[in-house]
Every structure is written in structure tokens, then in C-alpha cells.
Amino acid sequence: MNNSFDVNKIRKDFPILEKKINGKPLVYFDNAATTQKPRQVIEKIQQYYTEMNSNIHRAVHTLSKTSTQEYYKVREIIKDFINAEYFEEIIFTRGTTESINMVAQTWGRANLKSGDEVIITEMEHHSNIVPWQMICEEKGAKLRIAPMTDNCELILEEYEKLLTEKTKIVSFTHISNTLGTVNPIKYMIDKAHSVGAKVLLDAAQSVQHKIIDVRALDCDFLAFSGHKIYGPTGIGVLYGKKSILEEMPPYQGGGDMILSVSFEKTEFNYLPFKYEAGTPNIAGTIGLGEALKYVQSIGLDTIDEYETKLLKHAAERLMEVEGLKILGNAKEKASVISFIFDNIHPNDLGSMIDLHGVAIRTGHHCTEPIMRKFNIPGTSRASFSFYNTIEEVDYFIESLKKVVKMLG
Ligand code: PLP
């Protein structure tokens, strides 16, 4: 681990971590839902609005040129962050959800037909289920589900059995937001390609924890959200291989996605603008660029190593809590732990532990099929970031013990 990593110094970059909740210091363990923002991101957004606010692309005046340059720089930052080959492969969206919908509605509409198959897994977020259900229904294609074990690891033999010449696209998550399971993505991508299927990787829960190299992975599409990687809400990314994006029809029509418009015919713009109709989220994009620079300044290797330490410590100490069962015991896990009790509803637990200043998420986490598989209403989920500490984990465990004693 990078010797200069100093969690106390890092915490000073996150103003919200100074906050008291119900009179107690905030312990923020809801990082899988959204991450907190460092001062650098907040200040960059403020700087944008106070010094350069102006619409991009079209004007020749100085402010517009400045904001356009700042906006364009972010595409390069993202390209390098995920090791894409061309800046044209980076499309700005509202987030992972919109990125997946865009692929389903454009690539899917152009390429799926009756009898074709789309594969997802049993551990997907609703954002990677519903868009495929919608387009499969429209096209008469079939949605196939790769199952997982009771430990919440994908059953690779079953996944491979589903792959046939009918499979047109496979879309799966790198890391499960509910279970923390890390999927063997390179293996899965190669297997999907061996039957000629395209692959979309949902990196909403991984891009902030693991190094992603789209060229080494050879995925065809990749989706992630800015707000889960210390950037603003309302901005995200769709990466797509240039050759595929060039062939796909546009998503929405409007300004910027055109080269010329007449009432008879519209000529669409080049990549990436073809997929970016209308005034984009300029401040959000610039904020995202700053967030990625911040993450790079710490280093994803260092982040992964530190968060793994927090995860292991939390998993061990949770075993001290009477009646607690961890849901998801995959060998490869990232910094998310879901747990359940036979006799305590997760929402009661979440509200009570909030009184101790601890923010965890409770419910189905937008993965209702997982809840159905285990016949439970929901789980309690703690998810960690590099700004969390071992002391916070210990405080969480002690608070949890008190809450369980009261509720149990
Ligand atoms: N996919 C996964 C694995 C997620 O965890 C989430 C959000 O929690 C999403 C997709 C959707 O992300 P967003 O709501 O930012 O579009």
C-alpha cells in the first residue's frame, strides 16, 4: 500500500464527515448508494458557476470557449481512467441507468429480433434488468438469467450453458451492490465473445474500487455513475467500442447530435456527439473530471487494499453480533456487506442505528430478485469507502449490538 496514505488527512477533504447526526459523529457506511464529495469537487463546481458558466460548443465568446475546453478535458480524463482507445468512445449520460437504457434502446432496437436471447445474471440491479425486459418484450427476444449459488457466486457452468448462437448480448455487473460479490468478468466476457455475443459491463460498483481497463477486458460497452465515484449526481458514462457506436442509431434527437437539419432530412453528428442531444450537465461533467483526478491522486490499488482491510475487519467483527447472518459469502468480495436477522426487520434496524449517527442502507437495494431468492423483505447493508476507518467499524459494531439487544 502507498505509504503516504493517511486516512485522517483524506477525511479532511470531505467536509460532510465533520457533521454530527443525532448528536453523534456521522459514520457514513452508505457508500454503495452514493459517495461523499471531496472539497476539490465541490470547489470545482463552484468555480464553474462563479467563473465560467456558459453553454458549450456553439459560441465564440471567451466564457463559452473556457467552459467548452474544461468540458472537453473531462472526456480525455475518462478515456485515460478506463484506458479507452479513443475519446469518441466516451458518451456522457445521466448515470449507469441511462447508459444501460441507451444500449438497450439503440443497439438493442437495431440488433435484436424474435428468437434472439439476452443474458443477465440473478444478482443484477433493477437498472440492468428492466431495460432488457422492455426491449426483449418489444422485439420478441428472450431474457435468460444466469443463476448463482446460495453463497452468491455465479454458477459459471450454468452461465456457459446459456451461451449459444442465439445469444446476442450479455449484460452483467462487475460487483454486486447488494452482496459485494466480484464476478470473474474477463472469463465471462471471453466466453460471451466465443459465441459472438456483445458484452455490457455494469461498473457502477467497481470503477471506484478496482482498476478498469476496457481494452484489456475487451468489453463492448461499460457503464458507470459519477456520484458513486466521488463526483456529482446526474452525470455518468457509457463507454462503447467505436466501431459499434458508429453503427448504432442515435438515442435522443435534438441539438448537438446533428450535423444539419432540414424538414426533409437530418444528418447526424459524429461520435460522441451523436449520442448527446441537448445541453449537457456541464457542471456535473467538470465535477466528475475533478473526482477522477482525486481518486487517481490516491491510487486505485491503494484504495482497494485499504477498503479490503476494512471489509475483512467488519466481516470478522459482525460475527460477534448475536443472530446476525451475512448474505453473500463469495470468495471474491468488495467493500459491501449485507446482513439479516430472523426476527428484526432491516428498516427498524436502520432507523435505530441512525440514532447512533451510523448511516447504513436497508431494503431490497433495487435487487428484488435476490430478496425473492432468499425469501426475505430486505437486508441491512454497510458499504465502505477509503475515508472510513477501523475505529468507525468498531463503533458501528458496538452500536449494532445495542440496537439488536433493544429490538431482539
Ligand atoms: N448498477 C448497479 C450495480 C448499481 O449499484 C446501481 C446503483 O446503485 C446502478 C446500476 C444504477 O446506478 P444509477 O442509479 O447511478 O444510475
mmCIF file with all atom_site columns, N, CA and C in Angstrom, residues 186-233:
data_model
loop_
_atom_site.group_PDB
_atom_site.id
_atom_site.type_symbol
_atom_site.label_atom_id
_atom_site.label_alt_id
_atom_site.label_comp_id
_atom_site.label_asym_id
_atom_site.label_entity_id
_atom_site.label_seq_id
_atom_site.pdbx_PDB_ins_code
_atom_site.Cartn_x
_atom_site.Cartn_y
_atom_site.Cartn_z
_atom_site.occupancy
_atom_site.B_iso_or_equiv
_atom_site.pdbx_formal_charge
_atom_site.auth_seq_id
_atom_site.auth_comp_id
_atom_site.auth_asym_id
_atom_site.auth_atom_id
_atom_site.pdbx_PDB_model_num
ATOM 1   N N  . LYS A 1 186 ? -13.447 -11.123 -16.779 1.00 0.00 ? 186 LYS A N  1
ATOM 2   C CA . LYS A 1 186 ? -12.674 -11.388 -18.010 1.00 0.00 ? 186 LYS A CA 1
ATOM 3   C C  . LYS A 1 186 ? -13.077 -12.741 -18.595 1.00 0.00 ? 186 LYS A C  1
ATOM 4   N N  . TYR A 1 187 ? -13.186 -13.724 -17.720 1.00 0.00 ? 187 TYR A N  1
ATOM 5   C CA . TYR A 1 187 ? -13.602 -15.064 -18.140 1.00 0.00 ? 187 TYR A CA 1
ATOM 6   C C  . TYR A 1 187 ? -14.991 -14.998 -18.801 1.00 0.00 ? 187 TYR A C  1
ATOM 7   N N  . MET A 1 188 ? -15.910 -14.261 -18.160 1.00 0.00 ? 188 MET A N  1
ATOM 8   C CA . MET A 1 188 ? -17.283 -14.184 -18.667 1.00 0.00 ? 188 MET A CA 1
ATOM 9   C C  . MET A 1 188 ? -17.342 -13.449 -20.008 1.00 0.00 ? 188 MET A C  1
ATOM 10  N N  . ILE A 1 189 ? -16.535 -12.420 -20.146 1.00 0.00 ? 189 ILE A N  1
ATOM 11  C CA . ILE A 1 189 ? -16.519 -11.660 -21.405 1.00 0.00 ? 189 ILE A CA 1
ATOM 12  C C  . ILE A 1 189 ? -16.003 -12.560 -22.527 1.00 0.00 ? 189 ILE A C  1
ATOM 13  N N  . ASP A 1 190 ? -14.906 -13.263 -22.263 1.00 0.00 ? 190 ASP A N  1
ATOM 14  C CA . ASP A 1 190 ? -14.316 -14.122 -23.300 1.00 0.00 ? 190 ASP A CA 1
ATOM 15  C C  . ASP A 1 190 ? -15.301 -15.218 -23.715 1.00 0.00 ? 190 ASP A C  1
ATOM 16  N N  . LYS A 1 191 ? -15.994 -15.790 -22.747 1.00 0.00 ? 191 LYS A N  1
ATOM 17  C CA . LYS A 1 191 ? -16.972 -16.845 -23.071 1.00 0.00 ? 191 LYS A CA 1
ATOM 18  C C  . LYS A 1 191 ? -18.108 -16.287 -23.933 1.00 0.00 ? 191 LYS A C  1
ATOM 19  N N  . ALA A 1 192 ? -18.578 -15.079 -23.587 1.00 0.00 ? 192 ALA A N  1
ATOM 20  C CA . ALA A 1 192 ? -19.670 -14.475 -24.378 1.00 0.00 ? 192 ALA A CA 1
ATOM 21  C C  . ALA A 1 192 ? -19.185 -14.203 -25.805 1.00 0.00 ? 192 ALA A C  1
ATOM 22  N N  . HIS A 1 193 ? -17.974 -13.711 -25.920 1.00 0.00 ? 193 HIS A N  1
ATOM 23  C CA . HIS A 1 193 ? -17.437 -13.426 -27.266 1.00 0.00 ? 193 HIS A CA 1
ATOM 24  C C  . HIS A 1 193 ? -17.272 -14.712 -28.085 1.00 0.00 ? 193 HIS A C  1
ATOM 25  N N  . SER A 1 194 ? -17.021 -15.824 -27.412 1.00 0.00 ? 194 SER A N  1
ATOM 26  C CA . SER A 1 194 ? -16.799 -17.076 -28.157 1.00 0.00 ? 194 SER A CA 1
ATOM 27  C C  . SER A 1 194 ? -18.061 -17.526 -28.893 1.00 0.00 ? 194 SER A C  1
ATOM 28  N N  . VAL A 1 195 ? -19.249 -17.025 -28.476 1.00 0.00 ? 195 VAL A N  1
ATOM 29  C CA . VAL A 1 195 ? -20.460 -17.339 -29.257 1.00 0.00 ? 195 VAL A CA 1
ATOM 30  C C  . VAL A 1 195 ? -20.899 -16.123 -30.084 1.00 0.00 ? 195 VAL A C  1
ATOM 31  N N  . GLY A 1 196 ? -20.061 -15.117 -30.127 1.00 0.00 ? 196 GLY A N  1
ATOM 32  C CA . GLY A 1 196 ? -20.344 -13.947 -30.984 1.00 0.00 ? 196 GLY A CA 1
ATOM 33  C C  . GLY A 1 196 ? -21.246 -12.913 -30.340 1.00 0.00 ? 196 GLY A C  1
ATOM 34  N N  . ALA A 1 197 ? -21.453 -13.031 -28.998 1.00 0.00 ? 197 ALA A N  1
ATOM 35  C CA . ALA A 1 197 ? -22.333 -12.053 -28.316 1.00 0.00 ? 197 ALA A CA 1
ATOM 36  C C  . ALA A 1 197 ? -21.534 -10.811 -27.919 1.00 0.00 ? 197 ALA A C  1
ATOM 37  N N  . LYS A 1 198 ? -22.232 -9.686  -27.840 1.00 0.00 ? 198 LYS A N  1
ATOM 38  C CA . LYS A 1 198 ? -21.641 -8.459  -27.306 1.00 0.00 ? 198 LYS A CA 1
ATOM 39  C C  . LYS A 1 198 ? -21.752 -8.502  -25.769 1.00 0.00 ? 198 LYS A C  1
ATOM 40  N N  . VAL A 1 199 ? -20.918 -7.675  -25.110 1.00 0.00 ? 199 VAL A N  1
ATOM 41  C CA . VAL A 1 199 ? -20.934 -7.656  -23.646 1.00 0.00 ? 199 VAL A CA 1
ATOM 42  C C  . VAL A 1 199 ? -21.034 -6.226  -23.126 1.00 0.00 ? 199 VAL A C  1
ATOM 43  N N  . LEU A 1 200 ? -21.983 -6.026  -22.204 1.00 0.00 ? 200 LEU A N  1
ATOM 44  C CA . LEU A 1 200 ? -22.064 -4.760  -21.467 1.00 0.00 ? 200 LEU A CA 1
ATOM 45  C C  . LEU A 1 200 ? -21.673 -5.051  -20.018 1.00 0.00 ? 200 LEU A C  1
ATOM 46  N N  . LEU A 1 201 ? -20.719 -4.292  -19.510 1.00 0.00 ? 201 LEU A N  1
ATOM 47  C CA . LEU A 1 201 ? -20.295 -4.455  -18.126 1.00 0.00 ? 201 LEU A CA 1
ATOM 48  C C  . LEU A 1 201 ? -20.843 -3.298  -17.297 1.00 0.00 ? 201 LEU A C  1
ATOM 49  N N  . ASP A 1 202 ? -21.607 -3.642  -16.244 1.00 0.00 ? 202 ASP A N  1
ATOM 50  C CA . ASP A 1 202 ? -22.122 -2.633  -15.323 1.00 0.00 ? 202 ASP A CA 1
ATOM 51  C C  . ASP A 1 202 ? -21.036 -2.411  -14.262 1.00 0.00 ? 202 ASP A C  1
ATOM 52  N N  . ALA A 1 203 ? -20.368 -1.274  -14.376 1.00 0.00 ? 203 ALA A N  1
ATOM 53  C CA . ALA A 1 203 ? -19.242 -0.987  -13.465 1.00 0.00 ? 203 ALA A CA 1
ATOM 54  C C  . ALA A 1 203 ? -19.640 0.014   -12.383 1.00 0.00 ? 203 ALA A C  1
ATOM 55  N N  . ALA A 1 204 ? -20.966 0.151   -12.140 1.00 0.00 ? 204 ALA A N  1
ATOM 56  C CA . ALA A 1 204 ? -21.437 1.138   -11.149 1.00 0.00 ? 204 ALA A CA 1
ATOM 57  C C  . ALA A 1 204 ? -20.794 0.929   -9.786  1.00 0.00 ? 204 ALA A C  1
ATOM 58  N N  . GLN A 1 205 ? -20.538 -0.344  -9.431  1.00 0.00 ? 205 GLN A N  1
ATOM 59  C CA . GLN A 1 205 ? -19.979 -0.621  -8.094  1.00 0.00 ? 205 GLN A CA 1
ATOM 60  C C  . GLN A 1 205 ? -18.503 -0.983  -8.150  1.00 0.00 ? 205 GLN A C  1
ATOM 61  N N  . SER A 1 206 ? -17.873 -0.867  -9.306  1.00 0.00 ? 206 SER A N  1
ATOM 62  C CA . SER A 1 206 ? -16.478 -1.325  -9.359  1.00 0.00 ? 206 SER A CA 1
ATOM 63  C C  . SER A 1 206 ? -15.484 -0.239  -9.732  1.00 0.00 ? 206 SER A C  1
ATOM 64  N N  . VAL A 1 207 ? -15.921 0.740   -10.532 1.00 0.00 ? 207 VAL A N  1
ATOM 65  C CA . VAL A 1 207 ? -14.965 1.699   -11.062 1.00 0.00 ? 207 VAL A CA 1
ATOM 66  C C  . VAL A 1 207 ? -14.319 2.518   -9.941  1.00 0.00 ? 207 VAL A C  1
ATOM 67  N N  . GLN A 1 208 ? -14.996 2.609   -8.776  1.00 0.00 ? 208 GLN A N  1
ATOM 68  C CA . GLN A 1 208 ? -14.451 3.362   -7.635  1.00 0.00 ? 208 GLN A CA 1
ATOM 69  C C  . GLN A 1 208 ? -13.576 2.502   -6.728  1.00 0.00 ? 208 GLN A C  1
ATOM 70  N N  . HIS A 1 209 ? -13.519 1.186   -7.018  1.00 0.00 ? 209 HIS A N  1
ATOM 71  C CA . HIS A 1 209 ? -12.748 0.279   -6.152  1.00 0.00 ? 209 HIS A CA 1
ATOM 72  C C  . HIS A 1 209 ? -11.611 -0.438  -6.879  1.00 0.00 ? 209 HIS A C  1
ATOM 73  N N  . LYS A 1 210 ? -11.780 -0.664  -8.180  1.00 0.00 ? 210 LYS A N  1
ATOM 74  C CA . LYS A 1 210 ? -10.831 -1.519  -8.914  1.00 0.00 ? 210 LYS A CA 1
ATOM 75  C C  . LYS A 1 210 ? -10.380 -0.813  -10.193 1.00 0.00 ? 210 LYS A C  1
ATOM 76  N N  . ILE A 1 211 ? -9.164  -1.138  -10.615 1.00 0.00 ? 211 ILE A N  1
ATOM 77  C CA . ILE A 1 211 ? -8.690  -0.571  -11.883 1.00 0.00 ? 211 ILE A CA 1
ATOM 78  C C  . ILE A 1 211 ? -9.472  -1.233  -13.022 1.00 0.00 ? 211 ILE A C  1
ATOM 79  N N  . ILE A 1 212 ? -10.025 -0.401  -13.900 1.00 0.00 ? 212 ILE A N  1
ATOM 80  C CA . ILE A 1 212 ? -10.779 -0.922  -15.045 1.00 0.00 ? 212 ILE A CA 1
ATOM 81  C C  . ILE A 1 212 ? -10.009 -0.566  -16.312 1.00 0.00 ? 212 ILE A C  1
ATOM 82  N N  . ASP A 1 213 ? -9.749  -1.582  -17.122 1.00 0.00 ? 213 ASP A N  1
ATOM 83  C CA . ASP A 1 213 ? -9.033  -1.367  -18.378 1.00 0.00 ? 213 ASP A CA 1
ATOM 84  C C  . ASP A 1 213 ? -9.912  -1.975  -19.486 1.00 0.00 ? 213 ASP A C  1
ATOM 85  N N  . VAL A 1 214 ? -10.650 -1.103  -20.165 1.00 0.00 ? 214 VAL A N  1
ATOM 86  C CA . VAL A 1 214 ? -11.641 -1.642  -21.121 1.00 0.00 ? 214 VAL A CA 1
ATOM 87  C C  . VAL A 1 214 ? -10.966 -2.371  -22.286 1.00 0.00 ? 214 VAL A C  1
ATOM 88  N N  . ARG A 1 215 ? -9.727  -1.964  -22.585 1.00 0.00 ? 215 ARG A N  1
ATOM 89  C CA . ARG A 1 215 ? -9.055  -2.650  -23.704 1.00 0.00 ? 215 ARG A CA 1
ATOM 90  C C  . ARG A 1 215 ? -8.592  -4.043  -23.292 1.00 0.00 ? 215 ARG A C  1
ATOM 91  N N  . ALA A 1 216 ? -8.054  -4.151  -22.070 1.00 0.00 ? 216 ALA A N  1
ATOM 92  C CA . ALA A 1 216 ? -7.618  -5.473  -21.596 1.00 0.00 ? 216 ALA A CA 1
ATOM 93  C C  . ALA A 1 216 ? -8.835  -6.380  -21.403 1.00 0.00 ? 216 ALA A C  1
ATOM 94  N N  . LEU A 1 217 ? -9.936  -5.814  -20.899 1.00 0.00 ? 217 LEU A N  1
ATOM 95  C CA . LEU A 1 217 ? -11.143 -6.613  -20.669 1.00 0.00 ? 217 LEU A CA 1
ATOM 96  C C  . LEU A 1 217 ? -11.809 -6.995  -21.985 1.00 0.00 ? 217 LEU A C  1
ATOM 97  N N  . ASP A 1 218 ? -11.695 -6.075  -22.956 1.00 0.00 ? 218 ASP A N  1
ATOM 98  C CA . ASP A 1 218 ? -12.327 -6.261  -24.269 1.00 0.00 ? 218 ASP A CA 1
ATOM 99  C C  . ASP A 1 218 ? -13.861 -6.248  -24.187 1.00 0.00 ? 218 ASP A C  1
ATOM 100 N N  . CYS A 1 219 ? -14.419 -5.522  -23.180 1.00 0.00 ? 219 CYS A N  1
ATOM 101 C CA . CYS A 1 219 ? -15.892 -5.412  -23.138 1.00 0.00 ? 219 CYS A CA 1
ATOM 102 C C  . CYS A 1 219 ? -16.329 -4.472  -24.269 1.00 0.00 ? 219 CYS A C  1
ATOM 103 N N  . ASP A 1 220 ? -17.556 -4.658  -24.737 1.00 0.00 ? 220 ASP A N  1
ATOM 104 C CA . ASP A 1 220 ? -18.048 -3.831  -25.845 1.00 0.00 ? 220 ASP A CA 1
ATOM 105 C C  . ASP A 1 220 ? -18.644 -2.532  -25.332 1.00 0.00 ? 220 ASP A C  1
ATOM 106 N N  . PHE A 1 221 ? -19.275 -2.611  -24.164 1.00 0.00 ? 221 PHE A N  1
ATOM 107 C CA . PHE A 1 221 ? -19.852 -1.437  -23.506 1.00 0.00 ? 221 PHE A CA 1
ATOM 108 C C  . PHE A 1 221 ? -19.502 -1.497  -22.020 1.00 0.00 ? 221 PHE A C  1
ATOM 109 N N  . LEU A 1 222 ? -19.428 -0.315  -21.419 1.00 0.00 ? 222 LEU A N  1
ATOM 110 C CA . LEU A 1 222 ? -19.218 -0.245  -19.968 1.00 0.00 ? 222 LEU A CA 1
ATOM 111 C C  . LEU A 1 222 ? -19.995 0.959   -19.453 1.00 0.00 ? 222 LEU A C  1
ATOM 112 N N  . ALA A 1 223 ? -20.650 0.781   -18.310 1.00 0.00 ? 223 ALA A N  1
ATOM 113 C CA . ALA A 1 223 ? -21.475 1.875   -17.757 1.00 0.00 ? 223 ALA A CA 1
ATOM 114 C C  . ALA A 1 223 ? -21.057 2.171   -16.324 1.00 0.00 ? 223 ALA A C  1
ATOM 115 N N  . PHE A 1 224 ? -20.980 3.464   -15.987 1.00 0.00 ? 224 PHE A N  1
ATOM 116 C CA . PHE A 1 224 ? -20.809 3.819   -14.570 1.00 0.00 ? 224 PHE A CA 1
ATOM 117 C C  . PHE A 1 224 ? -21.408 5.189   -14.275 1.00 0.00 ? 224 PHE A C  1
ATOM 118 N N  . SER A 1 225 ? -21.546 5.473   -12.962 1.00 0.00 ? 225 SER A N  1
ATOM 119 C CA . SER A 1 225 ? -22.191 6.715   -12.489 1.00 0.00 ? 225 SER A CA 1
ATOM 120 C C  . SER A 1 225 ? -21.169 7.590   -11.780 1.00 0.00 ? 225 SER A C  1
ATOM 121 N N  . GLY A 1 226 ? -21.213 8.893   -12.049 1.00 0.00 ? 226 GLY A N  1
ATOM 122 C CA . GLY A 1 226 ? -20.294 9.826   -11.395 1.00 0.00 ? 226 GLY A CA 1
ATOM 123 C C  . GLY A 1 226 ? -20.460 9.881   -9.883  1.00 0.00 ? 226 GLY A C  1
ATOM 124 N N  . HIS A 1 227 ? -21.713 9.817   -9.424  1.00 0.00 ? 227 HIS A N  1
ATOM 125 C CA . HIS A 1 227 ? -21.947 10.044  -7.982  1.00 0.00 ? 227 HIS A CA 1
ATOM 126 C C  . HIS A 1 227 ? -21.432 8.913   -7.106  1.00 0.00 ? 227 HIS A C  1
ATOM 127 N N  . LYS A 1 228 ? -21.147 7.749   -7.710  1.00 0.00 ? 228 LYS A N  1
ATOM 128 C CA . LYS A 1 228 ? -20.616 6.639   -6.902  1.00 0.00 ? 228 LYS A CA 1
ATOM 129 C C  . LYS A 1 228 ? -19.090 6.662   -6.879  1.00 0.00 ? 228 LYS A C  1
ATOM 130 N N  . ILE A 1 229 ? -18.502 7.592   -7.635  1.00 0.00 ? 229 ILE A N  1
ATOM 131 C CA . ILE A 1 229 ? -17.040 7.717   -7.635  1.00 0.00 ? 229 ILE A CA 1
ATOM 132 C C  . ILE A 1 229 ? -16.660 9.150   -7.242  1.00 0.00 ? 229 ILE A C  1
ATOM 133 N N  . TYR A 1 230 ? -17.347 9.639   -6.199  1.00 0.00 ? 230 TYR A N  1
ATOM 134 C CA . TYR A 1 230 ? -16.989 10.901  -5.548  1.00 0.00 ? 230 TYR A CA 1
ATOM 135 C C  . TYR A 1 230 ? -17.290 12.137  -6.398  1.00 0.00 ? 230 TYR A C  1
ATOM 136 N N  . GLY A 1 231 ? -18.037 11.941  -7.494  1.00 0.00 ? 231 GLY A N  1
ATOM 137 C CA . GLY A 1 231 ? -18.446 13.054  -8.338  1.00 0.00 ? 231 GLY A CA 1
ATOM 138 C C  . GLY A 1 231 ? -19.904 13.406  -8.091  1.00 0.00 ? 231 GLY A C  1
ATOM 139 N N  . PRO A 1 232 ? -20.432 14.350  -8.880  1.00 0.00 ? 232 PRO A N  1
ATOM 140 C CA . PRO A 1 232 ? -21.817 14.798  -8.689  1.00 0.00 ? 232 PRO A CA 1
ATOM 141 C C  . PRO A 1 232 ? -22.856 13.776  -9.169  1.00 0.00 ? 232 PRO A C  1
ATOM 142 N N  . THR A 1 233 ? -24.100 13.992  -8.758  1.00 0.00 ? 233 THR A N  1
ATOM 143 C CA . THR A 1 233 ? -25.205 13.193  -9.293  1.00 0.00 ? 233 THR A CA 1
ATOM 144 C C  . THR A 1 233 ? -25.559 13.726  -10.687 1.00 0.00 ? 233 THR A C  1
#
